[in-house]
């Protein structure tokens, strides 16, 4: 067991992950410190205790959500990539800084951090769920769009499913070449080259169609980061045919 010192310089993303994954009790008062200040800094040094695994740094995945994001797609992405061993962080894009998002079927999801905080970090993958008006909230989040532009320009993985390829990516000039989305005319017309495939990989962009293809989408994201062998292993454990 070790004690982790959290200071003013510690990012809110790191704190959220420590709180989520640590095998320790974290008091509500401690967690309140991470959300009550607009600059997300600490007024004093705090400590929490956790177990160390000694494993190498994990691949880091950001999943932005907002009110109206699609529950199945969000869960498929976060659950599946966690099974691969990725460090998955859910960020709320809501402008009021609220971490609780009311999803497209009225289920409430609690994000780990705000998008403003997540935008200061580096990510191996940024994966956008669909859903309406969730995809519109993603489209309108300047911090997210700037991060996606950076991700694209650096050749790092980014992805979207359902309404998000058309509404959040294409509208911001973030798609070049073939892509897929939820198969309705308005969304397909927004894509530069619409595909009928369930999952499409074009350079460092992965797109997919909707809730029914979300597991295949998530497994493909896992393959892009961890290799086909690992993806086939995880798929077999989940009883998914590839």
PDB file of C-alpha atoms in Angstrom:
ATOM      1  CA  UNK A   1       0.000   0.000   0.000  1.00  0.00           C
ATOM      2  CA  UNK A   2       1.213   3.516  -0.764  1.00  0.00           C
ATOM      3  CA  UNK A   3      -0.026   7.002  -0.052  1.00  0.00           C
ATOM      4  CA  UNK A   4      -0.618   9.190  -3.070  1.00  0.00           C
ATOM      5  CA  UNK A   5      -0.089  12.912  -2.501  1.00  0.00           C
ATOM      6  CA  UNK A   6      -2.511  15.104  -4.424  1.00  0.00           C
ATOM      7  CA  UNK A   7      -1.423  18.732  -4.687  1.00  0.00           C
ATOM      8  CA  UNK A   8      -2.557  21.879  -6.451  1.00  0.00           C
ATOM      9  CA  UNK A   9      -0.782  20.701  -9.586  1.00  0.00           C
ATOM     10  CA  UNK A  10      -2.592  17.370  -9.801  1.00  0.00           C
ATOM     11  CA  UNK A  11      -5.047  17.315 -12.705  1.00  0.00           C
ATOM     12  CA  UNK A  12      -8.720  16.764 -12.006  1.00  0.00           C
ATOM     13  CA  UNK A  13      -8.668  13.836 -14.452  1.00  0.00           C
ATOM     14  CA  UNK A  14      -6.024  12.075 -12.387  1.00  0.00           C
ATOM     15  CA  UNK A  15      -7.995  12.712  -9.209  1.00  0.00           C
ATOM     16  CA  UNK A  16     -11.193  11.338 -10.742  1.00  0.00           C
ATOM     17  CA  UNK A  17      -9.431   8.172 -11.864  1.00  0.00           C
ATOM     18  CA  UNK A  18      -7.763   7.664  -8.515  1.00  0.00           C
ATOM     19  CA  UNK A  19     -11.101   8.050  -6.806  1.00  0.00           C
ATOM     20  CA  UNK A  20     -12.772   5.625  -9.200  1.00  0.00           C
ATOM     21  CA  UNK A  21     -10.125   2.900  -9.208  1.00  0.00           C
ATOM     22  CA  UNK A  22      -8.472   3.130  -5.784  1.00  0.00           C
ATOM     23  CA  UNK A  23      -9.262   0.342  -3.350  1.00  0.00           C
ATOM     24  CA  UNK A  24      -9.882   2.868  -0.607  1.00  0.00           C
ATOM     25  CA  UNK A  25     -12.578   4.976   1.009  1.00  0.00           C
ATOM     26  CA  UNK A  26     -12.729   8.511  -0.335  1.00  0.00           C
ATOM     27  CA  UNK A  27     -14.892  10.832   1.736  1.00  0.00           C
ATOM     28  CA  UNK A  28     -17.604  12.995   0.150  1.00  0.00           C
ATOM     29  CA  UNK A  29     -15.852  16.045   1.567  1.00  0.00           C
ATOM     30  CA  UNK A  30     -12.680  15.115  -0.310  1.00  0.00           C
ATOM     31  CA  UNK A  31     -14.541  14.572  -3.579  1.00  0.00           C
ATOM     32  CA  UNK A  32     -16.370  17.855  -3.126  1.00  0.00           C
ATOM     33  CA  UNK A  33     -13.041  19.651  -3.369  1.00  0.00           C
ATOM     34  CA  UNK A  34     -12.717  18.479  -6.982  1.00  0.00           C
ATOM     35  CA  UNK A  35     -15.926  20.080  -8.207  1.00  0.00           C
ATOM     36  CA  UNK A  36     -16.681  23.162  -6.137  1.00  0.00           C
ATOM     37  CA  UNK A  37     -14.015  25.456  -7.550  1.00  0.00           C
ATOM     38  CA  UNK A  38     -14.199  26.727 -11.092  1.00  0.00           C
ATOM     39  CA  UNK A  39     -10.442  26.362 -11.601  1.00  0.00           C
ATOM     40  CA  UNK A  40     -10.541  22.790 -10.260  1.00  0.00           C
ATOM     41  CA  UNK A  41      -7.512  23.362  -7.998  1.00  0.00           C
ATOM     42  CA  UNK A  42      -6.933  22.328  -4.402  1.00  0.00           C
ATOM     43  CA  UNK A  43      -6.611  24.725  -1.504  1.00  0.00           C
ATOM     44  CA  UNK A  44      -4.581  22.236   0.496  1.00  0.00           C
ATOM     45  CA  UNK A  45      -2.709  18.965   0.094  1.00  0.00           C
ATOM     46  CA  UNK A  46      -4.860  15.851   0.396  1.00  0.00           C
ATOM     47  CA  UNK A  47      -4.058  12.163   0.570  1.00  0.00           C
ATOM     48  CA  UNK A  48      -5.684   8.909  -0.374  1.00  0.00           C
ATOM     49  CA  UNK A  49      -4.471   5.350  -0.050  1.00  0.00           C
ATOM     50  CA  UNK A  50      -4.540   2.815  -2.856  1.00  0.00           C
ATOM     51  CA  UNK A  51      -2.952  -0.423  -4.029  1.00  0.00           C
ATOM     52  CA  UNK A  52      -0.266  -0.299  -6.700  1.00  0.00           C
ATOM     53  CA  UNK A  53      -0.191  -2.811  -9.533  1.00  0.00           C
ATOM     54  CA  UNK A  54       3.168  -2.022 -11.112  1.00  0.00           C
ATOM     55  CA  UNK A  55       1.656  -2.285 -14.580  1.00  0.00           C
ATOM     56  CA  UNK A  56       2.767  -0.071 -17.462  1.00  0.00           C
ATOM     57  CA  UNK A  57       0.932   3.109 -18.351  1.00  0.00           C
ATOM     58  CA  UNK A  58      -2.463   2.331 -19.835  1.00  0.00           C
ATOM     59  CA  UNK A  59      -3.905   3.545 -23.106  1.00  0.00           C
ATOM     60  CA  UNK A  60      -6.070   6.564 -22.320  1.00  0.00           C
ATOM     61  CA  UNK A  61      -9.575   6.890 -23.763  1.00  0.00           C
ATOM     62  CA  UNK A  62     -11.848   9.920 -23.523  1.00  0.00           C
ATOM     63  CA  UNK A  63     -15.620   9.492 -23.957  1.00  0.00           C
ATOM     64  CA  UNK A  64     -17.439  12.858 -24.079  1.00  0.00           C
ATOM     65  CA  UNK A  65     -21.164  12.882 -23.274  1.00  0.00           C
ATOM     66  CA  UNK A  66     -23.941  15.428 -22.852  1.00  0.00           C
ATOM     67  CA  UNK A  67     -27.657  15.532 -22.200  1.00  0.00           C
ATOM     68  CA  UNK A  68     -29.257  13.310 -24.820  1.00  0.00           C
ATOM     69  CA  UNK A  69     -26.232  11.101 -25.543  1.00  0.00           C
ATOM     70  CA  UNK A  70     -27.051   7.479 -26.357  1.00  0.00           C
ATOM     71  CA  UNK A  71     -26.804   5.097 -23.375  1.00  0.00           C
ATOM     72  CA  UNK A  72     -26.086   1.823 -25.179  1.00  0.00           C
ATOM     73  CA  UNK A  73     -23.323   3.326 -27.274  1.00  0.00           C
ATOM     74  CA  UNK A  74     -21.729   5.069 -24.302  1.00  0.00           C
ATOM     75  CA  UNK A  75     -21.804   1.890 -22.228  1.00  0.00           C
ATOM     76  CA  UNK A  76     -20.477  -0.311 -25.040  1.00  0.00           C
ATOM     77  CA  UNK A  77     -17.507   1.996 -25.550  1.00  0.00           C
ATOM     78  CA  UNK A  78     -16.639   2.417 -21.876  1.00  0.00           C
ATOM     79  CA  UNK A  79     -17.253  -1.187 -20.798  1.00  0.00           C
ATOM     80  CA  UNK A  80     -15.543  -2.862 -23.753  1.00  0.00           C
ATOM     81  CA  UNK A  81     -12.424  -0.708 -23.727  1.00  0.00           C
ATOM     82  CA  UNK A  82     -12.086  -1.159 -19.972  1.00  0.00           C
ATOM     83  CA  UNK A  83     -12.017  -4.912 -20.624  1.00  0.00           C
ATOM     84  CA  UNK A  84      -9.070  -4.320 -22.968  1.00  0.00           C
ATOM     85  CA  UNK A  85      -7.253  -2.637 -20.101  1.00  0.00           C
ATOM     86  CA  UNK A  86      -7.677   0.951 -21.227  1.00  0.00           C
ATOM     87  CA  UNK A  87      -8.037   3.844 -18.809  1.00  0.00           C
ATOM     88  CA  UNK A  88     -11.457   5.225 -19.771  1.00  0.00           C
ATOM     89  CA  UNK A  89     -12.585   8.692 -18.706  1.00  0.00           C
ATOM     90  CA  UNK A  90     -16.097  10.049 -19.291  1.00  0.00           C
ATOM     91  CA  UNK A  91     -16.303  13.833 -19.662  1.00  0.00           C
ATOM     92  CA  UNK A  92     -19.411  16.014 -19.559  1.00  0.00           C
ATOM     93  CA  UNK A  93     -19.594  18.690 -22.266  1.00  0.00           C
ATOM     94  CA  UNK A  94     -22.454  20.537 -20.586  1.00  0.00           C
ATOM     95  CA  UNK A  95     -21.572  24.251 -20.370  1.00  0.00           C
ATOM     96  CA  UNK A  96     -22.766  24.600 -16.773  1.00  0.00           C
ATOM     97  CA  UNK A  97     -20.126  22.125 -15.628  1.00  0.00           C
ATOM     98  CA  UNK A  98     -22.736  19.607 -14.458  1.00  0.00           C
ATOM     99  CA  UNK A  99     -21.288  16.091 -14.347  1.00  0.00           C
ATOM    100  CA  UNK A 100     -24.726  14.422 -14.359  1.00  0.00           C
ATOM    101  CA  UNK A 101     -26.043  13.963 -17.899  1.00  0.00           C
ATOM    102  CA  UNK A 102     -29.606  12.889 -18.674  1.00  0.00           C
ATOM    103  CA  UNK A 103     -29.178  10.522 -21.581  1.00  0.00           C
ATOM    104  CA  UNK A 104     -31.416   9.966 -24.614  1.00  0.00           C
ATOM    105  CA  UNK A 105     -33.691   7.482 -22.774  1.00  0.00           C
ATOM    106  CA  UNK A 106     -33.703   9.499 -19.536  1.00  0.00           C
ATOM    107  CA  UNK A 107     -31.096   7.380 -17.748  1.00  0.00           C
ATOM    108  CA  UNK A 108     -28.686   9.572 -15.784  1.00  0.00           C
ATOM    109  CA  UNK A 109     -24.948   9.070 -16.246  1.00  0.00           C
ATOM    110  CA  UNK A 110     -22.342  10.583 -13.921  1.00  0.00           C
ATOM    111  CA  UNK A 111     -19.277  11.796 -15.808  1.00  0.00           C
ATOM    112  CA  UNK A 112     -15.819  11.663 -14.245  1.00  0.00           C
ATOM    113  CA  UNK A 113     -14.738  15.180 -15.229  1.00  0.00           C
ATOM    114  CA  UNK A 114     -15.819  18.210 -17.219  1.00  0.00           C
ATOM    115  CA  UNK A 115     -14.726  18.586 -20.831  1.00  0.00           C
ATOM    116  CA  UNK A 116     -12.801  21.729 -19.867  1.00  0.00           C
ATOM    117  CA  UNK A 117     -10.605  19.638 -17.573  1.00  0.00           C
ATOM    118  CA  UNK A 118     -10.268  16.759 -20.033  1.00  0.00           C
ATOM    119  CA  UNK A 119      -9.135  19.158 -22.768  1.00  0.00           C
ATOM    120  CA  UNK A 120      -5.865  19.768 -20.921  1.00  0.00           C
ATOM    121  CA  UNK A 121      -4.895  16.081 -21.106  1.00  0.00           C
ATOM    122  CA  UNK A 122      -3.465  13.797 -23.830  1.00  0.00           C
ATOM    123  CA  UNK A 123      -5.567  10.884 -25.135  1.00  0.00           C
ATOM    124  CA  UNK A 124      -4.827   7.802 -27.218  1.00  0.00           C
ATOM    125  CA  UNK A 125      -8.454   7.763 -28.373  1.00  0.00           C
ATOM    126  CA  UNK A 126     -11.433  10.109 -28.247  1.00  0.00           C
ATOM    127  CA  UNK A 127     -14.688   8.217 -28.885  1.00  0.00           C
ATOM    128  CA  UNK A 128     -18.013   9.998 -29.346  1.00  0.00           C
ATOM    129  CA  UNK A 129     -21.336   8.250 -28.703  1.00  0.00           C
ATOM    130  CA  UNK A 130     -24.360   9.354 -30.702  1.00  0.00           C
ATOM    131  CA  UNK A 131     -27.870  10.169 -29.605  1.00  0.00           C
ATOM    132  CA  UNK A 132     -29.825  13.382 -30.028  1.00  0.00           C
ATOM    133  CA  UNK A 133     -29.527  16.080 -28.888  1.00  0.00           C
ATOM    134  CA  UNK A 134     -26.347  14.652 -27.349  1.00  0.00           C
ATOM    135  CA  UNK A 135     -24.447  14.833 -30.641  1.00  0.00           C
ATOM    136  CA  UNK A 136     -25.420  18.487 -30.944  1.00  0.00           C
ATOM    137  CA  UNK A 137     -23.984  19.206 -27.512  1.00  0.00           C
ATOM    138  CA  UNK A 138     -20.740  17.518 -28.605  1.00  0.00           C
ATOM    139  CA  UNK A 139     -20.723  19.587 -31.813  1.00  0.00           C
ATOM    140  CA  UNK A 140     -21.152  22.839 -29.888  1.00  0.00           C
ATOM    141  CA  UNK A 141     -18.466  22.188 -27.256  1.00  0.00           C
ATOM    142  CA  UNK A 142     -15.480  24.321 -28.279  1.00  0.00           C
ATOM    143  CA  UNK A 143     -13.084  22.531 -25.937  1.00  0.00           C
ATOM    144  CA  UNK A 144     -14.012  19.165 -27.471  1.00  0.00           C
ATOM    145  CA  UNK A 145     -13.808  20.394 -31.061  1.00  0.00           C
ATOM    146  CA  UNK A 146     -10.371  21.904 -30.449  1.00  0.00           C
ATOM    147  CA  UNK A 147      -9.191  18.636 -28.883  1.00  0.00           C
ATOM    148  CA  UNK A 148     -10.559  16.618 -31.815  1.00  0.00           C
ATOM    149  CA  UNK A 149      -8.798  18.901 -34.291  1.00  0.00           C
ATOM    150  CA  UNK A 150      -5.559  18.330 -32.398  1.00  0.00           C
ATOM    151  CA  UNK A 151      -6.183  14.566 -32.295  1.00  0.00           C
ATOM    152  CA  UNK A 152      -6.798  14.479 -36.055  1.00  0.00           C
ATOM    153  CA  UNK A 153      -3.772  16.605 -36.937  1.00  0.00           C
ATOM    154  CA  UNK A 154      -1.483  14.432 -34.793  1.00  0.00           C
ATOM    155  CA  UNK A 155      -2.705  11.224 -36.443  1.00  0.00           C
ATOM    156  CA  UNK A 156      -4.135   9.917 -33.170  1.00  0.00           C
ATOM    157  CA  UNK A 157      -7.307   7.858 -33.003  1.00  0.00           C
ATOM    158  CA  UNK A 158     -10.725   9.461 -32.828  1.00  0.00           C
ATOM    159  CA  UNK A 159     -14.109   7.877 -33.400  1.00  0.00           C
ATOM    160  CA  UNK A 160     -17.851   8.455 -33.519  1.00  0.00           C
ATOM    161  CA  UNK A 161     -21.022   6.410 -33.796  1.00  0.00           C
ATOM    162  CA  UNK A 162     -24.667   6.945 -34.764  1.00  0.00           C
ATOM    163  CA  UNK A 163     -25.530  10.648 -35.148  1.00  0.00           C
ATOM    164  CA  UNK A 164     -22.096  11.829 -34.001  1.00  0.00           C
ATOM    165  CA  UNK A 165     -20.153  11.306 -37.267  1.00  0.00           C
ATOM    166  CA  UNK A 166     -22.529  13.580 -39.186  1.00  0.00           C
ATOM    167  CA  UNK A 167     -23.598  16.011 -36.462  1.00  0.00           C
ATOM    168  CA  UNK A 168     -20.434  16.405 -34.365  1.00  0.00           C
ATOM    169  CA  UNK A 169     -17.591  15.546 -36.764  1.00  0.00           C
ATOM    170  CA  UNK A 170     -18.651  16.365 -40.336  1.00  0.00           C
ATOM    171  CA  UNK A 171     -20.140  19.708 -39.320  1.00  0.00           C
ATOM    172  CA  UNK A 172     -16.749  20.695 -37.903  1.00  0.00           C
ATOM    173  CA  UNK A 173     -14.737  19.495 -40.910  1.00  0.00           C
ATOM    174  CA  UNK A 174     -13.346  16.475 -39.049  1.00  0.00           C
ATOM    175  CA  UNK A 175     -14.127  13.786 -41.644  1.00  0.00           C
ATOM    176  CA  UNK A 176     -12.143  13.152 -44.816  1.00  0.00           C
ATOM    177  CA  UNK A 177     -12.999  10.166 -46.988  1.00  0.00           C
ATOM    178  CA  UNK A 178     -15.288   7.248 -46.226  1.00  0.00           C
ATOM    179  CA  UNK A 179     -17.377   7.140 -43.052  1.00  0.00           C
ATOM    180  CA  UNK A 180     -20.647   5.716 -41.797  1.00  0.00           C
ATOM    181  CA  UNK A 181     -23.371   6.909 -39.428  1.00  0.00           C
ATOM    182  CA  UNK A 182     -26.977   6.247 -38.420  1.00  0.00           C
ATOM    183  CA  UNK A 183     -28.592   5.441 -41.792  1.00  0.00           C
ATOM    184  CA  UNK A 184     -30.998   8.316 -42.322  1.00  0.00           C
ATOM    185  CA  UNK A 185     -30.732  10.571 -45.409  1.00  0.00           C
ATOM    186  CA  UNK A 186     -29.964  13.800 -43.544  1.00  0.00           C
ATOM    187  CA  UNK A 187     -27.014  12.293 -41.678  1.00  0.00           C
ATOM    188  CA  UNK A 188     -25.642  10.411 -44.682  1.00  0.00           C
ATOM    189  CA  UNK A 189     -25.812  13.562 -46.812  1.00  0.00           C
ATOM    190  CA  UNK A 190     -23.533  15.328 -44.332  1.00  0.00           C
ATOM    191  CA  UNK A 191     -20.729  12.799 -44.850  1.00  0.00           C
ATOM    192  CA  UNK A 192     -18.193  13.397 -47.638  1.00  0.00           C
ATOM    193  CA  UNK A 193     -18.375   9.711 -48.644  1.00  0.00           C
ATOM    194  CA  UNK A 194     -21.138   7.707 -46.958  1.00  0.00           C
ATOM    195  CA  UNK A 195     -20.585   3.969 -46.486  1.00  0.00           C
ATOM    196  CA  UNK A 196     -23.166   1.247 -45.800  1.00  0.00           C
ATOM    197  CA  UNK A 197     -20.735  -0.735 -43.648  1.00  0.00           C
ATOM    198  CA  UNK A 198     -21.416  -1.225 -39.950  1.00  0.00           C
ATOM    199  CA  UNK A 199     -17.923  -0.034 -38.989  1.00  0.00           C
ATOM    200  CA  UNK A 200     -15.548   1.995 -41.166  1.00  0.00           C
ATOM    201  CA  UNK A 201     -11.868   2.687 -40.515  1.00  0.00           C
ATOM    202  CA  UNK A 202     -10.366   5.564 -42.530  1.00  0.00           C
ATOM    203  CA  UNK A 203      -6.838   6.456 -41.465  1.00  0.00           C
ATOM    204  CA  UNK A 204      -7.115   7.429 -37.774  1.00  0.00           C
ATOM    205  CA  UNK A 205     -10.924   7.783 -37.783  1.00  0.00           C
ATOM    206  CA  UNK A 206     -13.366   4.986 -36.892  1.00  0.00           C
ATOM    207  CA  UNK A 207     -17.121   5.421 -37.431  1.00  0.00           C
ATOM    208  CA  UNK A 208     -20.160   3.211 -36.910  1.00  0.00           C
ATOM    209  CA  UNK A 209     -23.933   3.213 -37.348  1.00  0.00           C
ATOM    210  CA  UNK A 210     -25.795   2.944 -34.049  1.00  0.00           C
ATOM    211  CA  UNK A 211     -26.742   0.994 -30.912  1.00  0.00           C
ATOM    212  CA  UNK A 212     -26.907  -2.324 -32.758  1.00  0.00           C
ATOM    213  CA  UNK A 213     -23.343  -1.931 -34.085  1.00  0.00           C
ATOM    214  CA  UNK A 214     -21.891  -0.416 -30.923  1.00  0.00           C
ATOM    215  CA  UNK A 215     -20.197  -3.603 -29.688  1.00  0.00           C
ATOM    216  CA  UNK A 216     -18.522  -4.179 -33.056  1.00  0.00           C
ATOM    217  CA  UNK A 217     -17.505  -0.527 -33.018  1.00  0.00           C
ATOM    218  CA  UNK A 218     -15.985  -0.788 -29.548  1.00  0.00           C
ATOM    219  CA  UNK A 219     -14.152  -4.007 -30.415  1.00  0.00           C
ATOM    220  CA  UNK A 220     -12.711  -2.342 -33.517  1.00  0.00           C
ATOM    221  CA  UNK A 221     -11.483   0.523 -31.373  1.00  0.00           C
ATOM    222  CA  UNK A 222      -9.846  -2.036 -29.114  1.00  0.00           C
ATOM    223  CA  UNK A 223      -8.235  -3.683 -32.122  1.00  0.00           C
ATOM    224  CA  UNK A 224      -6.849  -0.372 -33.356  1.00  0.00           C
ATOM    225  CA  UNK A 225      -5.189   0.212 -29.983  1.00  0.00           C
ATOM    226  CA  UNK A 226      -4.289  -3.293 -28.794  1.00  0.00           C
ATOM    227  CA  UNK A 227      -4.177  -5.474 -31.923  1.00  0.00           C
ATOM    228  CA  UNK A 228      -6.432  -8.061 -33.540  1.00  0.00           C
ATOM    229  CA  UNK A 229      -5.384 -10.909 -31.272  1.00  0.00           C
ATOM    230  CA  UNK A 230      -6.458  -9.037 -28.157  1.00  0.00           C
ATOM    231  CA  UNK A 231      -9.689  -7.942 -29.836  1.00  0.00           C
ATOM    232  CA  UNK A 232     -10.540 -11.521 -30.788  1.00  0.00           C
ATOM    233  CA  UNK A 233      -9.818 -12.630 -27.222  1.00  0.00           C
ATOM    234  CA  UNK A 234     -12.103  -9.978 -25.715  1.00  0.00           C
ATOM    235  CA  UNK A 235     -14.812 -10.696 -28.292  1.00  0.00           C
ATOM    236  CA  UNK A 236     -14.757 -14.399 -27.411  1.00  0.00           C
ATOM    237  CA  UNK A 237     -15.077 -13.580 -23.706  1.00  0.00           C
ATOM    238  CA  UNK A 238     -18.092 -11.409 -24.504  1.00  0.00           C
ATOM    239  CA  UNK A 239     -19.612 -14.059 -26.813  1.00  0.00           C
ATOM    240  CA  UNK A 240     -19.465 -11.701 -29.773  1.00  0.00           C
ATOM    241  CA  UNK A 241     -18.776 -13.090 -33.249  1.00  0.00           C
ATOM    242  CA  UNK A 242     -16.373 -11.039 -35.363  1.00  0.00           C
TER     243      UNK A 242
END
